[in-house]
mmCIF file of C-alpha atoms and ligand atoms in Angstrom:
data_model
loop_
_atom_site.group_PDB
_atom_site.id
_atom_site.type_symbol
_atom_site.label_atom_id
_atom_site.label_comp_id
_atom_site.label_asym_id
_atom_site.label_seq_id
_atom_site.Cartn_x
_atom_site.Cartn_y
_atom_site.Cartn_z
ATOM 1 C CA MET A 1 0.209 0.193 0.383
ATOM 2 C CA PRO A 2 1.795 4.065 -1.076
ATOM 3 C CA ARG A 3 2.680 6.106 2.256
ATOM 4 C CA PHE A 4 0.468 8.611 3.402
ATOM 5 C CA THR A 5 2.725 11.267 4.653
ATOM 6 C CA ARG A 6 1.484 14.021 6.896
ATOM 7 C CA ALA A 7 3.450 16.772 7.959
ATOM 8 C CA ILE A 8 2.627 19.403 10.584
ATOM 9 C CA TYR A 9 3.931 23.306 9.950
ATOM 10 C CA PRO A 10 3.540 24.961 13.421
ATOM 11 C CA GLY A 11 3.970 28.737 13.924
ATOM 12 C CA SER A 12 2.780 32.174 15.537
ATOM 13 C CA PHE A 13 1.586 32.854 12.438
ATOM 14 C CA ASP A 14 1.417 36.867 13.413
ATOM 15 C CA PRO A 15 0.768 37.671 10.432
ATOM 16 C CA PRO A 16 1.578 34.869 8.045
ATOM 17 C CA THR A 17 4.138 36.382 5.459
ATOM 18 C CA ASN A 18 5.162 35.846 1.750
ATOM 19 C CA GLY A 19 7.799 33.196 3.120
ATOM 20 C CA HIS A 20 5.518 31.837 5.208
ATOM 21 C CA LEU A 21 3.390 31.073 2.155
ATOM 22 C CA ASP A 22 6.822 29.523 0.022
ATOM 23 C CA MET A 23 7.310 27.022 2.759
ATOM 24 C CA ILE A 24 3.302 25.693 2.619
ATOM 25 C CA SER A 25 3.395 25.676 -1.474
ATOM 26 C CA ARG A 26 6.630 23.676 -1.603
ATOM 27 C CA GLY A 27 5.719 21.927 1.414
ATOM 28 C CA ILE A 28 2.477 20.598 -0.223
ATOM 29 C CA ARG A 29 4.898 20.137 -3.089
ATOM 30 C CA ILE A 30 6.641 16.349 -0.929
ATOM 31 C CA PHE A 31 3.867 15.348 1.210
ATOM 32 C CA ASP A 32 0.628 13.872 0.779
ATOM 33 C CA GLU A 33 -1.701 16.610 3.180
ATOM 34 C CA LEU A 34 0.005 20.001 5.040
ATOM 35 C CA ILE A 35 -1.456 20.757 8.553
ATOM 36 C CA VAL A 36 -0.566 24.691 9.468
ATOM 37 C CA ALA A 37 -1.299 24.540 13.328
ATOM 38 C CA VAL A 38 -1.099 27.973 14.439
ATOM 39 C CA LEU A 39 -0.285 28.506 17.352
ATOM 40 C CA GLN A 40 -2.196 29.532 20.834
ATOM 41 C CA ASN A 41 -0.027 32.237 22.112
ATOM 42 C CA PRO A 42 -1.815 34.194 24.393
ATOM 43 C CA ASP A 43 1.415 35.460 26.770
ATOM 44 C CA LYS A 44 3.490 36.066 23.614
ATOM 45 C CA ASN A 45 0.331 38.931 22.482
ATOM 46 C CA PRO A 46 0.403 38.950 19.172
ATOM 47 C CA LEU A 47 -1.320 41.385 16.781
ATOM 48 C CA PHE A 48 -3.838 39.038 15.437
ATOM 49 C CA SER A 49 -6.326 37.104 17.621
ATOM 50 C CA LEU A 50 -5.908 32.818 17.274
ATOM 51 C CA GLU A 51 -9.450 33.036 14.606
ATOM 52 C CA GLU A 52 -7.861 36.279 13.205
ATOM 53 C CA ARG A 53 -4.816 34.259 11.607
ATOM 54 C CA MET A 54 -6.064 31.618 10.785
ATOM 55 C CA GLU A 55 -8.601 32.901 8.309
ATOM 56 C CA MET A 56 -6.193 34.389 6.713
ATOM 57 C CA LEU A 57 -4.217 30.802 6.386
ATOM 58 C CA ARG A 58 -7.041 29.332 5.143
ATOM 59 C CA GLU A 59 -7.507 31.519 2.653
ATOM 60 C CA ILE A 60 -3.979 31.448 1.138
ATOM 61 C CA ALA A 61 -4.225 27.735 1.840
ATOM 62 C CA ALA A 62 -7.871 27.576 -0.004
ATOM 63 C CA PRO A 63 -6.518 27.386 -3.622
ATOM 64 C CA MET A 64 -3.210 25.164 -2.245
ATOM 65 C CA GLY A 65 -5.137 21.121 -2.103
ATOM 66 C CA ASN A 66 -4.236 18.940 0.217
ATOM 67 C CA VAL A 67 -3.769 22.439 3.117
ATOM 68 C CA ARG A 68 -5.757 22.188 6.207
ATOM 69 C CA VAL A 69 -4.662 25.107 9.144
ATOM 70 C CA GLU A 70 -5.889 23.888 12.938
ATOM 71 C CA ALA A 71 -5.006 25.749 16.590
ATOM 72 C CA PHE A 72 -3.475 24.192 19.136
ATOM 73 C CA ASP A 73 -2.114 24.155 21.603
ATOM 74 C CA GLY A 74 0.784 22.852 25.059
ATOM 75 C CA LEU A 75 3.301 20.221 23.823
ATOM 76 C CA LEU A 76 3.460 20.403 19.635
ATOM 77 C CA ALA A 77 5.605 17.092 19.541
ATOM 78 C CA GLU A 78 2.527 15.289 21.237
ATOM 79 C CA TYR A 79 -0.117 17.395 19.145
ATOM 80 C CA ALA A 80 2.536 16.438 15.935
ATOM 81 C CA ALA A 81 2.375 11.896 17.500
ATOM 82 C CA ARG A 82 -2.650 12.784 18.793
ATOM 83 C CA ARG A 83 -2.698 13.614 14.501
ATOM 84 C CA GLU A 84 -0.819 11.496 13.478
ATOM 85 C CA ALA A 85 1.503 13.244 11.846
ATOM 86 C CA ALA A 86 5.166 12.067 10.832
ATOM 87 C CA VAL A 87 6.229 14.839 10.478
ATOM 88 C CA ILE A 88 6.725 18.402 11.621
ATOM 89 C CA LEU A 89 7.854 20.442 9.181
ATOM 90 C CA ARG A 90 9.890 24.042 10.517
ATOM 91 C CA GLY A 91 11.552 26.935 7.705
ATOM 92 C CA ILE A 92 14.709 28.094 8.322
ATOM 93 C CA ARG A 93 16.612 31.447 6.878
ATOM 94 C CA ALA A 94 20.041 31.605 8.661
ATOM 95 C CA ILE A 95 22.524 30.185 11.423
ATOM 96 C CA SER A 96 20.236 32.542 13.358
ATOM 97 C CA ASP A 97 17.489 30.188 13.511
ATOM 98 C CA TYR A 98 19.411 26.916 13.022
ATOM 99 C CA GLU A 99 20.017 26.942 17.040
ATOM 100 C CA TYR A 100 16.345 27.220 18.613
ATOM 101 C CA GLU A 101 15.382 25.150 16.112
ATOM 102 C CA LEU A 102 18.111 22.533 16.881
ATOM 103 C CA GLN A 103 17.646 22.656 20.678
ATOM 104 C CA MET A 104 13.523 22.620 19.519
ATOM 105 C CA ALA A 105 13.684 19.249 17.391
ATOM 106 C CA LEU A 106 15.340 17.245 19.548
ATOM 107 C CA MET A 107 13.527 18.204 22.249
ATOM 108 C CA ASN A 108 10.972 16.475 20.352
ATOM 109 C CA ARG A 109 12.617 13.648 18.925
ATOM 110 C CA LYS A 110 12.745 13.416 22.745
ATOM 111 C CA LEU A 111 9.329 13.426 23.611
ATOM 112 C CA PHE A 112 8.039 11.272 20.466
ATOM 113 C CA PRO A 113 9.930 9.519 19.135
ATOM 114 C CA GLN A 114 8.390 8.567 15.944
ATOM 115 C CA VAL A 115 7.962 12.430 14.620
ATOM 116 C CA GLU A 116 10.827 13.685 12.969
ATOM 117 C CA THR A 117 11.320 17.219 11.910
ATOM 118 C CA VAL A 118 12.420 17.586 8.746
ATOM 119 C CA PHE A 119 13.990 21.585 7.537
ATOM 120 C CA MET A 120 13.314 23.437 4.101
ATOM 121 C CA THR A 121 15.672 26.387 4.119
ATOM 122 C CA ALA A 122 13.693 30.422 2.528
ATOM 123 C CA ALA A 123 13.951 30.850 -0.871
ATOM 124 C CA GLU A 124 16.384 33.544 -1.100
ATOM 125 C CA SER A 125 13.619 35.899 -2.083
ATOM 126 C CA TYR A 126 11.999 35.518 1.238
ATOM 127 C CA SER A 127 14.964 35.148 3.383
ATOM 128 C CA TYR A 128 14.668 38.401 5.108
ATOM 129 C CA ILE A 129 10.633 37.872 6.497
ATOM 130 C CA SER A 130 9.468 37.539 9.880
ATOM 131 C CA SER A 131 6.487 38.532 10.193
ATOM 132 C CA ARG A 132 7.927 40.386 13.028
ATOM 133 C CA LEU A 133 9.826 42.511 11.104
ATOM 134 C CA VAL A 134 7.216 42.881 8.563
ATOM 135 C CA LYS A 135 4.889 44.487 11.403
ATOM 136 C CA GLU A 136 8.358 46.929 12.686
ATOM 137 C CA VAL A 137 7.643 48.740 8.687
ATOM 138 C CA TYR A 138 4.310 48.612 8.472
ATOM 139 C CA LEU A 139 4.033 50.515 11.382
ATOM 140 C CA LEU A 140 7.020 52.684 10.534
ATOM 141 C CA GLY A 141 5.045 53.712 6.701
ATOM 142 C CA GLY A 142 7.136 51.326 5.589
ATOM 143 C CA SER A 143 6.040 49.045 1.559
ATOM 144 C CA ILE A 144 4.995 45.655 2.534
ATOM 145 C CA ARG A 145 3.081 45.017 -0.947
ATOM 146 C CA GLU A 146 5.761 42.606 -1.263
ATOM 147 C CA LEU A 147 6.277 40.913 1.965
ATOM 148 C CA VAL A 148 2.454 39.225 2.897
ATOM 149 C CA PRO A 149 0.178 38.245 0.896
ATOM 150 C CA GLU A 150 -2.884 40.290 0.378
ATOM 151 C CA VAL A 151 -5.741 39.566 1.848
ATOM 152 C CA VAL A 152 -2.397 40.197 4.515
ATOM 153 C CA GLN A 153 -2.222 43.383 3.912
ATOM 154 C CA ARG A 154 -5.940 44.041 3.793
ATOM 155 C CA ARG A 155 -6.330 42.885 7.766
ATOM 156 C CA LEU A 156 -3.196 44.864 8.906
ATOM 157 C CA LYS A 157 -4.679 48.485 7.013
ATOM 158 C CA ALA A 158 -7.857 47.290 8.965
ATOM 159 C CA LYS A 159 -6.934 47.279 11.822
ATOM 160 C CA LEU A 160 -3.842 49.538 12.402
ATOM 161 C CA ARG A 161 -6.125 52.375 10.533
ATOM 162 C CA LEU A 162 -2.596 54.010 8.925
HETATM 163 P P1 LIG B 201 7.489 30.943 15.323
HETATM 164 O O1 LIG B 201 6.985 31.601 16.110
HETATM 165 O O2 LIG B 201 7.349 29.257 15.819
HETATM 166 O O3 LIG B 201 9.505 31.298 14.824
HETATM 167 P P2 LIG B 201 6.773 31.702 13.062
HETATM 168 O O4 LIG B 201 5.047 32.104 12.502
HETATM 169 O O5 LIG B 201 7.288 33.496 12.920
HETATM 170 O O6 LIG B 201 6.029 30.578 14.509
HETATM 171 O O7 LIG B 201 7.091 30.943 11.972
HETATM 172 C C1 LIG B 201 6.487 29.621 11.366
HETATM 173 C C2 LIG B 201 7.328 28.728 11.229
HETATM 174 O O8 LIG B 201 7.664 29.497 10.201
HETATM 175 C C3 LIG B 201 9.775 28.858 11.663
HETATM 176 O O9 LIG B 201 9.657 27.950 11.284
HETATM 177 C C4 LIG B 201 9.721 29.540 10.544
HETATM 178 O O10 LIG B 201 11.031 29.283 10.753
HETATM 179 C C5 LIG B 201 9.677 29.617 9.070
HETATM 180 N N1 LIG B 201 9.491 30.985 8.069
HETATM 181 C C6 LIG B 201 8.713 31.933 8.636
HETATM 182 N N2 LIG B 201 9.292 32.725 7.895
HETATM 183 C C7 LIG B 201 10.247 32.525 7.091
HETATM 184 C C8 LIG B 201 10.694 32.421 5.111
HETATM 185 N N3 LIG B 201 10.607 33.983 5.515
HETATM 186 N N4 LIG B 201 11.133 31.471 4.667
HETATM 187 C C9 LIG B 201 10.689 31.005 5.436
HETATM 188 N N5 LIG B 201 10.918 30.422 6.097
HETATM 189 C C10 LIG B 201 10.050 31.255 7.560
#
């Protein structure tokens, strides 16, 4: 029987960027199903609520086939195991991402050895994009047109009314 591989792509997505979009569209070419798992992180004080982040991601992922958007909290590896996902997908933009990601991957393996972390390198053209910088640039009046999908531009505008 052919094997079905489900991957979880977790993050805060506050807000989703073109970097995330690129990861999702490349991820779905490799795995049979991709669950974009949005972290419910009230203590990080997100700009967008969990529901808003999920709505934006659903709109972005709608044309992409086997992508689902879900919320999660608690232990990521436990959630992945519960959803019977074989893979946690993470993006690496620079060496600075790597140290933290490596530590997290090793901890997750310690907790749930059946779930494998897979790293994908960011596309060069998006490797400088982060949700934090997008928010900063927008708040300071800079153009974010090439950094985020249209739905995110609209939502940022509506939320911050600059
Ligand atoms: P977290 O707070 O968990 O890092 P993010 O929403 O910032 O959540 O990122 C989710 C995932 O997407 C992470 O694996 C991150 O490395 C990756 N990522 C973020 N921006 C980019 C980008 N521009 N290119 C590729 N991957 C990215």
